[in-house]
Short mmCIF file of C-alpha atoms in Angstrom, two decimals:
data_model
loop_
_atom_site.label_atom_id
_atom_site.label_comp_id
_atom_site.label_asym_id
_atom_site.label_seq_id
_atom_site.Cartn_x
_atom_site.Cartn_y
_atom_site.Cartn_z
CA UNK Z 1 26.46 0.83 -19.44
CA UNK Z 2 23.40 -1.54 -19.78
CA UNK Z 3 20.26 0.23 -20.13
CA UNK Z 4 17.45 -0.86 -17.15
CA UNK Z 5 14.60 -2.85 -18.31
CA UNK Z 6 11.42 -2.41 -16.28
CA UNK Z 7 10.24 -4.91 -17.48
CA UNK Z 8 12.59 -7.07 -16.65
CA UNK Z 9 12.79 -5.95 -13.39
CA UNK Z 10 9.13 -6.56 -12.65
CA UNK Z 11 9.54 -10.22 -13.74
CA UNK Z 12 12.18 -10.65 -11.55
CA UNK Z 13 10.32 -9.28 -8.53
CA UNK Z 14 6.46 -11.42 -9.25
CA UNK Z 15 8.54 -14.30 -9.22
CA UNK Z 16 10.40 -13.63 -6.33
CA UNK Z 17 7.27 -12.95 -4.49
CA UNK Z 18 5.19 -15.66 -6.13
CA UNK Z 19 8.77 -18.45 -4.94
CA UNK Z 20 8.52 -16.72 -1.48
CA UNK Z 21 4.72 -17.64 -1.48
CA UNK Z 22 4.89 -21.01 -2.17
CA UNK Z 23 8.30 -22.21 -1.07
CA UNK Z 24 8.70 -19.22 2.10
CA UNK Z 25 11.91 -16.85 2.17
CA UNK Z 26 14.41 -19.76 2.76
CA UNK Z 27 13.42 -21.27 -0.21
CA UNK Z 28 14.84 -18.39 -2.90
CA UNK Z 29 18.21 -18.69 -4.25
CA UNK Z 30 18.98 -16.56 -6.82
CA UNK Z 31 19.67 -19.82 -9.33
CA UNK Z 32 16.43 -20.78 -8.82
CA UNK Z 33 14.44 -17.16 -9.28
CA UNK Z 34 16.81 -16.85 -12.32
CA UNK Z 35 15.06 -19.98 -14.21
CA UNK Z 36 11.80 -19.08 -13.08
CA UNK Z 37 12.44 -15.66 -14.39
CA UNK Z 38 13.94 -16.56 -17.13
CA UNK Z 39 16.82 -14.93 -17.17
CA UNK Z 40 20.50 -15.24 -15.92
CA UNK Z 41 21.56 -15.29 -12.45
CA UNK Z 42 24.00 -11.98 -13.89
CA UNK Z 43 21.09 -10.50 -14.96
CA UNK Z 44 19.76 -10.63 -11.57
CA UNK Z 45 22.65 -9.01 -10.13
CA UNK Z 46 22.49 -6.16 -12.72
CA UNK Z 47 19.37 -5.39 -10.70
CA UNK Z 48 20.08 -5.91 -7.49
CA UNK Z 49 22.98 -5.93 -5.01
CA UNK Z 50 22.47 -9.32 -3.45
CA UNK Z 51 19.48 -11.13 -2.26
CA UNK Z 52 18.39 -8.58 0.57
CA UNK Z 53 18.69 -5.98 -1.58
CA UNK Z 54 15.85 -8.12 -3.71
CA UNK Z 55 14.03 -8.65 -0.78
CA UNK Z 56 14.45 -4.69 0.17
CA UNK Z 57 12.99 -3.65 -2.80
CA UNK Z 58 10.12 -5.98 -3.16
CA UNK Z 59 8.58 -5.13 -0.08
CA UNK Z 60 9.07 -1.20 -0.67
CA UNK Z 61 7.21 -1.96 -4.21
CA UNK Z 62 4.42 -4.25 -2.80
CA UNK Z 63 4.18 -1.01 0.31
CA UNK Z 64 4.04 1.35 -2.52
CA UNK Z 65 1.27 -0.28 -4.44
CA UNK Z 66 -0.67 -1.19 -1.34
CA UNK Z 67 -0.68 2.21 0.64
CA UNK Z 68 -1.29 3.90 -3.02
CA UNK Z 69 -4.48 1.52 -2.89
CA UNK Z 70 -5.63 2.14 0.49
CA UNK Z 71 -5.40 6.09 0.44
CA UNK Z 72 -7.64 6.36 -2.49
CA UNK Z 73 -10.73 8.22 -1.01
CA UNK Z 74 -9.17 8.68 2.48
CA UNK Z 75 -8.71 12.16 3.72
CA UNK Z 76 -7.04 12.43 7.21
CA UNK Z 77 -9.30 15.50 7.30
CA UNK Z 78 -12.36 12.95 7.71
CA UNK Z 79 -13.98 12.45 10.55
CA UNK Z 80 -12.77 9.28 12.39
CA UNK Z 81 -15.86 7.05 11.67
CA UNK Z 82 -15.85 7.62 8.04
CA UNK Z 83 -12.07 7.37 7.76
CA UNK Z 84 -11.73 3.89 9.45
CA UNK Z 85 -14.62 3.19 7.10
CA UNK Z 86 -12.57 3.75 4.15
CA UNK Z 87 -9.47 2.31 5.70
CA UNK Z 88 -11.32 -0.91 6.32
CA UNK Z 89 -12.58 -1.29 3.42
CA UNK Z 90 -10.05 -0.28 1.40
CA UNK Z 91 -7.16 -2.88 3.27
CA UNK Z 92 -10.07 -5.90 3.00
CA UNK Z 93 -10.39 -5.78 -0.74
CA UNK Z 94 -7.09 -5.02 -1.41
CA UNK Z 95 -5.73 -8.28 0.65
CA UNK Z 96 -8.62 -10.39 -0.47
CA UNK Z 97 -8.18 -9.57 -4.45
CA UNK Z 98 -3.99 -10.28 -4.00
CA UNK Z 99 -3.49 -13.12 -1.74
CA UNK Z 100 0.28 -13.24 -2.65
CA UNK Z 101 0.86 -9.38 -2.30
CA UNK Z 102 -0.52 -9.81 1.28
CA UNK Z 103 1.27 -12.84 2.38
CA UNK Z 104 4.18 -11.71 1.27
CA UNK Z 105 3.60 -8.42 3.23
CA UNK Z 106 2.66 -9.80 6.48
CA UNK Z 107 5.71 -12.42 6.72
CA UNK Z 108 8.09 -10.27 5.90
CA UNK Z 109 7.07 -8.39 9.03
CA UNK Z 110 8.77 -11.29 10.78
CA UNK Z 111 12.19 -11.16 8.63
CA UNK Z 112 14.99 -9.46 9.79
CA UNK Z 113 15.07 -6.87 7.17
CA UNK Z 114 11.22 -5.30 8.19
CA UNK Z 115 13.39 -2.83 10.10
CA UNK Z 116 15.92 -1.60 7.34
CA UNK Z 117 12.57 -1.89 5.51
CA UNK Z 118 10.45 0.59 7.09
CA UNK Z 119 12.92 3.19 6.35
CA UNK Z 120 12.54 3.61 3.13
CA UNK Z 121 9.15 3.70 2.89
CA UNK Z 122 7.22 7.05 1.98
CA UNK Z 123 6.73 8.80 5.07
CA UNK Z 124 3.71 10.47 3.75
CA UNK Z 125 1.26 7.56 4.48
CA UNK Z 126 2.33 7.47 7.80
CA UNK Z 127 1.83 10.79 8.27
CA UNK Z 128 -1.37 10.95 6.86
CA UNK Z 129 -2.58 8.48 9.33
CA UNK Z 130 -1.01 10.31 12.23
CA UNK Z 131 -2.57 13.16 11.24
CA UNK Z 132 -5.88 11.74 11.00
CA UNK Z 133 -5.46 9.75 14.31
CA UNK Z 134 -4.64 12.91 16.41
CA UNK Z 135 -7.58 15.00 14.58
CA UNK Z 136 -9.70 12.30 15.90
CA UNK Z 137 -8.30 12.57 19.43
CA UNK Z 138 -7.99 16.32 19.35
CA UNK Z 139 -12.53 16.27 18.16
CA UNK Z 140 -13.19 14.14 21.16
CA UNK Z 141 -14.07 10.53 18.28
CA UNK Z 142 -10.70 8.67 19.73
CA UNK Z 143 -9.66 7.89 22.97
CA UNK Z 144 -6.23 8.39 23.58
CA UNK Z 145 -3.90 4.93 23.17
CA UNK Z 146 -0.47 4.05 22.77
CA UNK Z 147 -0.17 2.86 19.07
CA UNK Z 148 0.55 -0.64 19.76
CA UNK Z 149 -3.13 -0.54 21.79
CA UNK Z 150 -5.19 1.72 19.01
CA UNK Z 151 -3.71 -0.86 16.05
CA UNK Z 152 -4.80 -4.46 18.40
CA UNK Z 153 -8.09 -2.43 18.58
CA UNK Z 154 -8.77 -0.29 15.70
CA UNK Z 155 -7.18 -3.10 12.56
CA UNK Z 156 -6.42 -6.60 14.43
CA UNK Z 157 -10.30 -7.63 14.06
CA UNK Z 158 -10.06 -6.50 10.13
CA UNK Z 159 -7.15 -8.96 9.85
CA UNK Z 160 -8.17 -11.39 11.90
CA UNK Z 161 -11.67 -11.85 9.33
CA UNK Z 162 -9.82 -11.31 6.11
CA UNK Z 163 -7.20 -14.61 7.29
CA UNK Z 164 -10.47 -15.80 8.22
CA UNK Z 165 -11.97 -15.61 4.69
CA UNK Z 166 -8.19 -16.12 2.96
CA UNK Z 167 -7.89 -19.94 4.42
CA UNK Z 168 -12.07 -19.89 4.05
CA UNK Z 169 -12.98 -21.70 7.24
CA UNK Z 170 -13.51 -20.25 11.01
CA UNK Z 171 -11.95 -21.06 13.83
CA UNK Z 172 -14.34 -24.20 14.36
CA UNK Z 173 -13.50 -25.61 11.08
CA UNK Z 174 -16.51 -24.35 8.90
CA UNK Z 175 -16.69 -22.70 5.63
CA UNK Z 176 -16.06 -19.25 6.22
CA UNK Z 177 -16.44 -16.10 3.59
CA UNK Z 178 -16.17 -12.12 4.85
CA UNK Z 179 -19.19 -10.72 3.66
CA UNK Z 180 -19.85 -6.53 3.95
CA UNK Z 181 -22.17 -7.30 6.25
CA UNK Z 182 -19.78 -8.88 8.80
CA UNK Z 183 -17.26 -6.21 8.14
CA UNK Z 184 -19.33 -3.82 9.06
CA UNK Z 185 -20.50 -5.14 12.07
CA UNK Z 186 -17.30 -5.56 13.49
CA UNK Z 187 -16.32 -1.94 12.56
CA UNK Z 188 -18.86 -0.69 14.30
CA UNK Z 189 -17.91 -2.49 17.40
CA UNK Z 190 -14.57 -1.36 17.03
CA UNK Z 191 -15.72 2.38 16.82
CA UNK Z 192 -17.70 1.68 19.96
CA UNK Z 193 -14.59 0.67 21.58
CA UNK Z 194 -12.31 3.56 20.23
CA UNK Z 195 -14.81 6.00 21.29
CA UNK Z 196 -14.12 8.26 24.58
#
């Protein structure tokens, strides 16, 4: 039995996110992720049953890493002003300092495997943000949404800035960069909105 190399294993994964970055999901074959890699296509399979199962774990590692990030400081116990705060903050810098981590992220949203995907991640972020959401509802800070309303309202306009900043022009064409300032002013129009 061949012993697992982490290491390895990483490699294998940065370059499959960096390929799907530059060349999009149809554009990784395992022949070609195996040369960047620098390993052989075997050695791929060692890893991983096929190419969703690639694809499958990626995302859950890039989830992993970026929920891990964006809970740091955040206490669903918070009140709801501070905890969007946090949230916003948190997802901004986290996106902004790892371009391909996000990218990667938000298409794969649109693949057919962000279903099977969502199951394995950790249920505990989720729940923390549940949690947090219906303490917010239950103190009279939230109005009470569907989630597909609350998420256009309370992180579309955080997302909407930092693709702003990523491609570094507005919507008119001119040089555009996030600043806190800007952040914040949006947040707070967003709380104004959430707010009963």
């Amino acid at each position: 039995m061949r012993v697992r190399d982490e290491s390895k294993i990483e490699t294998i994964l940065d370059e499959a996110r960096s390929m799907i970055v530059k060349v999009g999901f149809d554009g990784l074959s395992m022949q070609k992720l195996a040369k960047a890699a620098n390993v052989s296509p075997a050695t791929i399979y060692i890893y991983f049953k096929d190419r969703d199962d690639l694809l499958l774990q990626l995302y859950k590692r890039e989830c992993d890493q970026f929920f891990a990030y964006i809970f740091q400081d955040f206490d669903p116990e918070m009140d709801f002003a501070t905890g969007l705060t946090i949230q916003w903050k948190k997802r901004a810098k986290y996106i902004i300092d790892n371009p391909d981590k996000g990218h990667f992220m938000e298409h794969f949203t649109f693949t057919p495997l962000h279903a099977q995907a969502k199951r394995t991640r950790d249920p505990k972020y989720t729940d923390s943000m549940k949690r947090f959401v219906q303490k917010a509802i239950a103190n009279g800070e939230l109005v009470k949404m569907s989630l597909e309303v609350y998420w256009s309202v309370a992180f579309a306009p955080l997302y909407n800035l930092v693709r702003f900043h990523k491609i570094g022009r507005n919507m008119a064409g001119d040089p555009f960069v996030l600043t806190d300032e800007m952040l914040l002013q949006t947040l707070a129009l967003v709380l104004k909105a959430l707010k009963p």
